[in-house]
CSV table of C-alpha atoms in Angstrom, one decimal:
chain,number,residue,atom,x,y,z
A,187,UNK,CA,44.5,-47.6,1.0
A,188,UNK,CA,44.0,-47.5,4.8
A,189,UNK,CA,42.9,-43.7,6.2
A,190,UNK,CA,41.0,-42.9,9.2
A,191,UNK,CA,37.1,-41.7,8.1
A,192,UNK,CA,34.5,-39.7,9.9
A,193,UNK,CA,31.1,-41.3,10.1
A,194,UNK,CA,29.6,-38.6,12.0
A,195,UNK,CA,29.7,-37.3,15.8
A,196,UNK,CA,32.1,-39.6,18.3
A,197,UNK,CA,32.5,-42.1,15.3
A,198,UNK,CA,35.4,-42.5,13.3
A,199,UNK,CA,37.5,-46.0,12.0
A,200,UNK,CA,40.7,-46.4,10.7
A,201,UNK,CA,39.2,-48.4,7.6
A,202,UNK,CA,39.6,-49.2,4.1
A,203,UNK,CA,38.9,-46.2,1.7
A,204,UNK,CA,39.3,-45.9,-1.8
A,205,UNK,CA,42.5,-44.8,-2.7
A,206,UNK,CA,43.0,-41.0,-4.3
A,207,UNK,CA,43.5,-40.7,-8.2
A,208,UNK,CA,44.4,-37.2,-10.2
A,209,UNK,CA,41.0,-35.8,-11.2
A,210,UNK,CA,42.0,-32.5,-12.3
A,211,UNK,CA,45.3,-31.2,-14.3
A,212,UNK,CA,46.4,-29.5,-11.5
A,213,UNK,CA,46.6,-32.3,-8.7
A,214,UNK,CA,48.8,-34.5,-7.2
A,215,UNK,CA,49.0,-37.8,-5.3
A,216,UNK,CA,50.9,-37.8,-2.5
A,217,UNK,CA,51.8,-40.8,-0.3
A,218,UNK,CA,52.0,-39.6,3.2
A,219,UNK,CA,55.2,-40.3,5.4
A,220,UNK,CA,54.4,-38.1,8.3
A,221,UNK,CA,50.7,-36.7,9.6
A,222,UNK,CA,49.4,-35.3,12.7
A,223,UNK,CA,46.4,-34.5,14.5
A,224,UNK,CA,45.0,-30.9,14.8
A,225,UNK,CA,42.4,-29.2,17.9
A,226,UNK,CA,40.2,-28.5,14.4
A,227,UNK,CA,39.7,-32.4,14.1
A,228,UNK,CA,38.5,-32.7,17.4
A,229,UNK,CA,35.9,-29.8,16.8
A,230,UNK,CA,34.8,-32.3,13.4
A,231,UNK,CA,34.7,-35.3,16.0
A,232,UNK,CA,32.5,-33.8,18.1
A,233,UNK,CA,30.4,-32.0,15.8
A,234,UNK,CA,31.5,-28.2,15.9
A,235,UNK,CA,31.7,-28.7,12.5
A,236,UNK,CA,29.0,-29.4,10.3
A,237,UNK,CA,29.8,-29.0,7.0
A,238,UNK,CA,32.1,-31.8,7.8
A,239,UNK,CA,30.2,-34.8,5.6
A,240,UNK,CA,30.1,-38.2,7.1
A,241,UNK,CA,32.4,-40.4,4.9
A,242,UNK,CA,35.4,-37.7,4.8
A,243,UNK,CA,38.8,-38.7,5.4
A,244,UNK,CA,40.3,-36.7,8.3
A,245,UNK,CA,43.2,-34.2,8.1
A,246,UNK,CA,44.8,-31.5,6.7
A,247,UNK,CA,48.9,-31.8,7.5
A,248,UNK,CA,51.3,-34.0,6.1
A,249,UNK,CA,54.7,-34.4,4.7
A,250,UNK,CA,55.4,-37.1,2.3
A,251,UNK,CA,56.4,-38.5,-1.3
A,252,UNK,CA,55.0,-37.3,-4.8
A,253,UNK,CA,53.6,-40.1,-6.8
A,254,UNK,CA,51.5,-38.5,-9.4
A,255,UNK,CA,51.1,-35.6,-11.1
A,256,UNK,CA,48.5,-34.1,-13.1
A,257,UNK,CA,49.7,-32.4,-16.7
A,258,UNK,CA,49.7,-28.4,-15.5
A,259,UNK,CA,51.6,-29.6,-12.1
A,260,UNK,CA,55.2,-27.6,-12.9
A,261,UNK,CA,56.7,-27.0,-9.6
A,262,UNK,CA,56.8,-30.4,-7.9
A,263,UNK,CA,57.3,-34.3,-9.8
A,264,UNK,CA,57.1,-37.8,-8.7
A,265,UNK,CA,59.7,-39.3,-6.4
A,266,UNK,CA,59.6,-35.1,-4.4
A,267,UNK,CA,59.4,-35.3,-0.7
A,268,UNK,CA,56.9,-32.9,-0.1
A,269,UNK,CA,55.2,-30.6,2.9
A,270,UNK,CA,51.2,-30.7,2.2
A,271,UNK,CA,49.9,-27.5,3.4
A,272,UNK,CA,46.8,-27.1,5.5
A,273,UNK,CA,45.2,-24.8,2.8
A,274,UNK,CA,45.1,-24.9,-0.9
A,275,UNK,CA,45.0,-22.1,-3.3
A,276,UNK,CA,43.4,-21.8,-6.8
A,277,UNK,CA,45.9,-19.2,-7.4
A,278,UNK,CA,43.5,-17.1,-9.9
A,279,UNK,CA,41.4,-15.4,-7.6
A,280,UNK,CA,41.1,-12.3,-6.3
A,281,UNK,CA,42.1,-13.2,-2.6
A,282,UNK,CA,45.0,-15.5,-4.3
A,283,UNK,CA,46.2,-13.0,-5.3
A,284,UNK,CA,46.6,-11.0,-3.0
A,285,UNK,CA,48.4,-13.6,-0.9
A,286,UNK,CA,44.7,-14.4,1.0
A,287,UNK,CA,44.9,-17.9,0.3
A,288,UNK,CA,42.8,-18.9,3.2
A,289,UNK,CA,39.9,-16.8,1.9
A,290,UNK,CA,40.4,-18.5,-1.5
A,291,UNK,CA,37.2,-18.6,-4.0
A,292,UNK,CA,38.3,-20.6,-6.7
A,293,UNK,CA,38.2,-23.9,-5.0
A,294,UNK,CA,40.8,-24.0,-2.5
A,295,UNK,CA,41.1,-22.4,1.1
A,296,UNK,CA,41.0,-25.0,3.8
A,297,UNK,CA,39.4,-27.8,1.9
A,298,UNK,CA,41.2,-31.0,3.0
A,299,UNK,CA,40.0,-33.2,5.6
A,300,UNK,CA,37.1,-30.2,5.6
A,301,UNK,CA,35.1,-30.2,2.3
A,302,UNK,CA,37.3,-33.0,0.6
A,303,UNK,CA,39.6,-36.1,1.7
A,304,UNK,CA,42.0,-35.4,3.7
A,305,UNK,CA,45.3,-36.2,4.9
A,306,UNK,CA,45.2,-38.9,7.4
A,307,UNK,CA,45.6,-41.7,5.4
A,308,UNK,CA,48.5,-43.7,3.1
A,309,UNK,CA,48.0,-41.5,0.3
A,310,UNK,CA,46.1,-38.6,-0.5
A,311,UNK,CA,45.0,-36.1,-3.6
A,312,UNK,CA,45.8,-32.7,-3.0
A,313,UNK,CA,44.0,-29.8,-5.6
A,314,UNK,CA,46.0,-26.9,-6.7
A,315,UNK,CA,49.7,-28.3,-6.3
A,316,UNK,CA,51.7,-25.8,-7.3
A,317,UNK,CA,50.3,-23.5,-4.8
A,318,UNK,CA,49.9,-26.5,-1.9
A,319,UNK,CA,52.8,-28.1,-1.7
A,320,UNK,CA,56.0,-27.3,-0.7
A,321,UNK,CA,59.2,-29.3,-2.0
A,322,UNK,CA,61.2,-29.8,1.5
A,323,UNK,CA,65.2,-29.3,2.5
A,324,UNK,CA,66.9,-32.7,3.0
A,325,UNK,CA,68.1,-31.5,6.1
A,326,UNK,CA,64.4,-31.1,7.6
A,327,UNK,CA,63.0,-34.4,9.5
A,328,UNK,CA,59.7,-35.5,8.2
A,329,UNK,CA,57.8,-35.4,11.6
A,330,UNK,CA,59.2,-31.6,12.5
A,331,UNK,CA,58.3,-30.8,8.8
A,332,UNK,CA,54.8,-31.6,8.9
A,333,UNK,CA,54.5,-28.7,12.1
A,334,UNK,CA,55.2,-26.5,8.8
A,335,UNK,CA,51.7,-27.1,7.3
A,336,UNK,CA,49.4,-25.5,9.9
A,337,UNK,CA,50.7,-24.6,13.3
A,338,UNK,CA,53.8,-22.5,12.4
A,339,UNK,CA,52.2,-20.6,9.8
A,340,UNK,CA,48.7,-19.8,12.0
A,341,UNK,CA,50.8,-19.0,14.9
A,342,UNK,CA,53.3,-16.8,12.9
A,343,UNK,CA,50.7,-15.1,10.6
A,344,UNK,CA,47.7,-14.6,12.3
A,345,UNK,CA,49.4,-14.3,16.2
A,346,UNK,CA,52.9,-12.3,15.7
A,347,UNK,CA,52.7,-10.8,12.3
A,348,UNK,CA,48.7,-9.8,12.8
A,349,UNK,CA,49.9,-8.7,16.2
A,350,UNK,CA,52.7,-6.4,14.5
A,351,UNK,CA,55.4,-7.3,17.3
A,352,UNK,CA,58.2,-5.1,17.6
A,353,UNK,CA,61.6,-4.8,19.2
A,354,UNK,CA,60.9,-3.9,23.0
A,355,UNK,CA,57.3,-5.4,23.3
A,356,UNK,CA,55.9,-7.4,25.9
A,357,UNK,CA,54.1,-10.1,24.5
A,358,UNK,CA,51.5,-12.3,26.3
A,359,UNK,CA,50.4,-15.7,24.5
A,360,UNK,CA,47.6,-16.8,26.3
A,361,UNK,CA,47.2,-20.7,25.8
A,362,UNK,CA,49.9,-22.8,25.7
A,363,UNK,CA,49.4,-25.6,23.8
A,364,UNK,CA,51.0,-26.1,20.1
A,365,UNK,CA,49.5,-23.1,18.6
A,366,UNK,CA,50.5,-20.8,21.7
A,367,UNK,CA,53.9,-22.3,21.9
A,368,UNK,CA,55.0,-22.2,18.1
A,369,UNK,CA,53.7,-18.2,18.4
A,370,UNK,CA,56.0,-17.9,21.4
A,371,UNK,CA,58.8,-19.2,19.1
A,372,UNK,CA,57.8,-17.1,16.2
A,373,UNK,CA,57.8,-13.9,18.4
A,374,UNK,CA,60.9,-14.3,19.6
A,375,UNK,CA,62.2,-13.6,16.2
A,376,UNK,CA,60.8,-10.0,16.4
A,377,UNK,CA,62.8,-9.4,19.7
A,378,UNK,CA,60.4,-8.5,22.3
A,379,UNK,CA,61.5,-7.3,25.6
A,380,UNK,CA,59.1,-9.9,27.1
A,381,UNK,CA,57.0,-12.5,26.3
A,382,UNK,CA,54.7,-13.7,28.9
A,383,UNK,CA,52.7,-16.9,28.9
A,384,UNK,CA,49.1,-18.1,30.1
A,385,UNK,CA,47.7,-21.4,30.9
A,386,UNK,CA,46.0,-23.6,33.1
A,387,UNK,CA,48.3,-26.4,33.0
A,388,UNK,CA,51.7,-26.7,34.5
A,389,UNK,CA,53.2,-28.8,32.0
A,390,UNK,CA,52.5,-26.6,29.4
A,391,UNK,CA,54.0,-23.3,31.1
A,392,UNK,CA,57.3,-25.2,31.4
A,393,UNK,CA,57.2,-26.1,27.9
A,394,UNK,CA,56.4,-22.3,27.4
A,395,UNK,CA,59.4,-21.5,29.8
A,396,UNK,CA,61.9,-24.3,27.7
A,397,UNK,CA,60.6,-22.7,24.1
A,398,UNK,CA,61.2,-18.8,25.3
A,399,UNK,CA,58.5,-17.4,27.4
A,400,UNK,CA,60.5,-15.0,30.0
A,401,UNK,CA,57.0,-15.2,32.8
A,402,UNK,CA,54.5,-17.6,33.0
A,403,UNK,CA,50.9,-17.0,34.4
A,404,UNK,CA,48.8,-19.5,35.9
A,405,UNK,CA,44.9,-18.4,34.2
A,406,UNK,CA,43.4,-18.6,37.5
A,407,UNK,CA,45.6,-16.1,39.2
A,408,UNK,CA,44.5,-12.7,38.1
A,409,UNK,CA,47.5,-13.0,35.0
A,410,UNK,CA,46.0,-9.8,33.7
A,411,UNK,CA,48.3,-8.5,37.5
A,412,UNK,CA,51.4,-9.9,36.7
A,413,UNK,CA,51.3,-8.1,33.2
A,414,UNK,CA,50.0,-4.8,34.8
A,415,UNK,CA,53.0,-5.3,37.2
A,416,UNK,CA,55.4,-5.8,34.7
A,417,UNK,CA,54.7,-2.4,32.6
A,418,UNK,CA,54.0,-0.1,35.3
A,419,UNK,CA,50.1,-0.6,34.9
A,420,UNK,CA,49.9,-0.2,31.0
A,421,UNK,CA,49.6,-4.1,30.0
A,422,UNK,CA,50.8,-5.8,27.4
A,423,UNK,CA,51.7,-4.3,23.5
A,424,UNK,CA,50.8,-7.6,22.3
A,425,UNK,CA,48.3,-10.0,23.5
A,426,UNK,CA,47.5,-13.3,21.5
A,427,UNK,CA,44.2,-15.4,21.8
A,428,UNK,CA,45.3,-19.2,21.2
A,429,UNK,CA,42.5,-21.3,23.2
A,430,UNK,CA,39.3,-20.3,21.3
A,431,UNK,CA,36.9,-19.7,24.0
A,432,UNK,CA,34.8,-16.4,25.7
A,433,UNK,CA,36.9,-16.0,28.9
A,434,UNK,CA,40.3,-16.0,27.7
A,435,UNK,CA,39.0,-13.9,24.4
A,436,UNK,CA,37.8,-11.1,27.2
A,437,UNK,CA,41.0,-12.0,29.5
A,438,UNK,CA,43.0,-10.4,26.4
A,439,UNK,CA,41.0,-7.6,25.9
A,440,UNK,CA,42.1,-6.8,30.0
A,441,UNK,CA,45.8,-7.5,29.2
A,442,UNK,CA,46.1,-5.2,26.5
A,443,UNK,CA,47.8,-1.7,26.7
A,444,UNK,CA,45.8,1.7,25.0
A,445,UNK,CA,47.2,1.2,21.5
A,446,UNK,CA,47.8,-2.1,22.2
A,447,UNK,CA,46.8,-5.0,19.7
A,448,UNK,CA,44.7,-8.3,20.5
A,449,UNK,CA,45.4,-10.8,17.5
A,450,UNK,CA,42.8,-13.9,17.8
A,451,UNK,CA,44.5,-16.8,16.9
A,452,UNK,CA,41.6,-19.7,18.5
A,453,UNK,CA,38.9,-21.3,17.4
A,454,UNK,CA,35.6,-20.0,18.5
A,455,UNK,CA,32.4,-22.0,19.2
A,456,UNK,CA,30.4,-19.5,20.9
A,457,UNK,CA,29.9,-16.0,21.6
A,458,UNK,CA,31.9,-13.8,23.5
A,459,UNK,CA,31.3,-10.5,24.8
A,460,UNK,CA,33.4,-7.5,23.4
A,461,UNK,CA,33.5,-5.0,26.1
A,462,UNK,CA,33.4,-1.7,24.2
A,463,UNK,CA,32.3,0.0,27.4
A,464,UNK,CA,35.9,-0.7,28.8
A,465,UNK,CA,37.5,-0.6,25.2
A,466,UNK,CA,36.3,2.1,22.9
A,467,UNK,CA,38.3,4.9,24.4
A,468,UNK,CA,41.9,2.5,24.4
A,469,UNK,CA,42.6,3.1,20.5
A,470,UNK,CA,43.3,-1.1,20.7
A,471,UNK,CA,43.2,-3.2,17.2
A,472,UNK,CA,41.9,-6.4,17.2
A,473,UNK,CA,42.5,-8.8,14.5
A,474,UNK,CA,41.0,-12.5,13.6
A,475,UNK,CA,42.1,-14.7,11.0
A,476,UNK,CA,42.1,-17.9,8.9
A,477,UNK,CA,46.0,-18.9,8.0
A,478,UNK,CA,46.7,-18.3,4.9
A,479,UNK,CA,50.0,-20.3,4.7
A,480,UNK,CA,52.1,-17.3,2.5
A,481,UNK,CA,54.7,-17.5,5.0
A,482,UNK,CA,55.6,-21.4,4.6
A,483,UNK,CA,58.0,-20.8,2.3
A,484,UNK,CA,60.4,-18.4,4.9
A,485,UNK,CA,59.1,-21.0,7.6
A,486,UNK,CA,61.0,-23.9,6.4
A,487,UNK,CA,64.2,-21.9,5.2
A,488,UNK,CA,64.3,-21.1,9.1
A,489,UNK,CA,63.9,-24.4,10.3
A,490,UNK,CA,66.6,-25.7,7.8
A,491,UNK,CA,68.8,-23.4,9.4
A,492,UNK,CA,68.3,-24.5,12.7
A,493,UNK,CA,66.0,-21.0,14.1
A,494,UNK,CA,63.3,-22.7,15.1
A,495,UNK,CA,62.7,-25.4,17.6
A,496,UNK,CA,60.2,-27.8,16.0
A,497,UNK,CA,61.5,-31.3,17.8
A,498,UNK,CA,60.7,-29.8,21.5
A,499,UNK,CA,57.1,-29.4,20.3
A,500,UNK,CA,56.7,-33.3,19.3
A,501,UNK,CA,55.5,-34.9,22.1
A,502,UNK,CA,54.3,-38.6,20.5
A,503,UNK,CA,54.9,-40.5,18.1
A,504,UNK,CA,53.1,-43.5,16.5
A,505,UNK,CA,52.6,-46.2,13.8
A,506,UNK,CA,50.2,-44.4,11.0
A,507,UNK,CA,47.6,-47.3,11.5
A,508,UNK,CA,47.4,-46.0,15.6
A,509,UNK,CA,45.4,-43.5,14.4
A,510,UNK,CA,42.5,-43.5,17.3
A,511,UNK,CA,45.1,-44.5,19.9
A,512,UNK,CA,46.7,-41.4,19.1
A,513,UNK,CA,43.6,-39.1,18.8
A,514,UNK,CA,42.8,-40.3,22.2
A,515,UNK,CA,46.4,-39.2,23.9
A,516,UNK,CA,45.8,-35.6,21.9
A,517,UNK,CA,42.6,-35.2,23.3
A,518,UNK,CA,43.1,-36.2,26.7
A,519,UNK,CA,46.5,-33.7,27.0
A,520,UNK,CA,46.1,-32.4,30.4
A,521,UNK,CA,46.4,-36.3,31.6
A,522,UNK,CA,48.9,-37.4,28.7
A,523,UNK,CA,51.3,-34.2,28.6
A,524,UNK,CA,51.1,-34.2,24.6
A,525,UNK,CA,51.8,-31.4,22.4
A,526,UNK,CA,51.9,-32.3,19.0
A,527,UNK,CA,51.2,-36.3,17.9
A,528,UNK,CA,53.4,-37.6,14.8
A,529,UNK,CA,51.9,-40.9,12.8
A,530,UNK,CA,54.3,-42.4,10.2
A,531,UNK,CA,54.5,-45.8,8.7
A,532,UNK,CA,54.8,-48.3,6.1
A,533,UNK,CA,52.2,-47.7,3.1
A,534,UNK,CA,51.0,-50.6,0.9
A,535,UNK,CA,51.8,-49.1,-3.5
A,536,UNK,CA,49.6,-46.8,-5.1
A,537,UNK,CA,48.2,-48.4,-8.7
A,538,UNK,CA,49.1,-45.4,-10.3
A,539,UNK,CA,47.6,-45.1,-13.8
A,540,UNK,CA,49.8,-45.7,-16.9
A,541,UNK,CA,51.6,-48.1,-14.6
């Protein structure tokens, strides 16, 4: 098959790679019909995730057709159209039994495109298929469905649910990239009084307005003052950090009201200062998290019912073999206006054992 292979920091290529095969009875092999690129993939290419070994196929989000399953798999079968989750779950360890699949200690967690070959390929082997792939309703298009492999459950679980958004809340989302925009759309399900989006890019702030933000603020123009003006000086009930740099985390802690919640979604690679000299008396709750994807079935039902505006998040589409071009467009979002890029195309036939 062809796959997008990591060869070290700054080095990658769309090239031939071995076809995947069933290794464990709980595995499934999926033919990839649609795949996308995550900001985490960019971090890997920069060398920020050193545990990713050269020779690894990147990617952890896909939609495709099941072509082979192991003997223990009972929830999907060959021919089923399915979503490949960014998180794999053994279903047996103490964390999985609590629904904390992202912390799986039985061989799962974030492994695709990280510790094992991932989804940016013509085919992918998915461990623990019963809990790690989801049969898709026919009403959800593949390029929309692939957004439910990562960004929608991440924004919903780590942002909206951890932040405990309630009716009547003032919600601030710092960072209007794909994760922040998905957080805006899923926060709206809880009827907050207002949602304020903060970003540097005018195009992303405009996208935030289209997707339901009631107000927007340029991050360079004291957005905390806008929040104060909207809340009689109190601050936001919930602030979500969806960037992953020290400055935006510290901004979030300045925007939250006493008794409020800061939900950190962003992936941080540098130290951020926690100003306890200001926060200790404010009864502020700060949460962090890796997505567990326990909400994926619910979100897929919401998508099938037309309750989530997924199509507006996909700005660019490419054939699967245009992976390098798609990475360039996604990495240059400030110039290209890219939100999510989706790739898909014709595949070669996999030689399935026993046929």
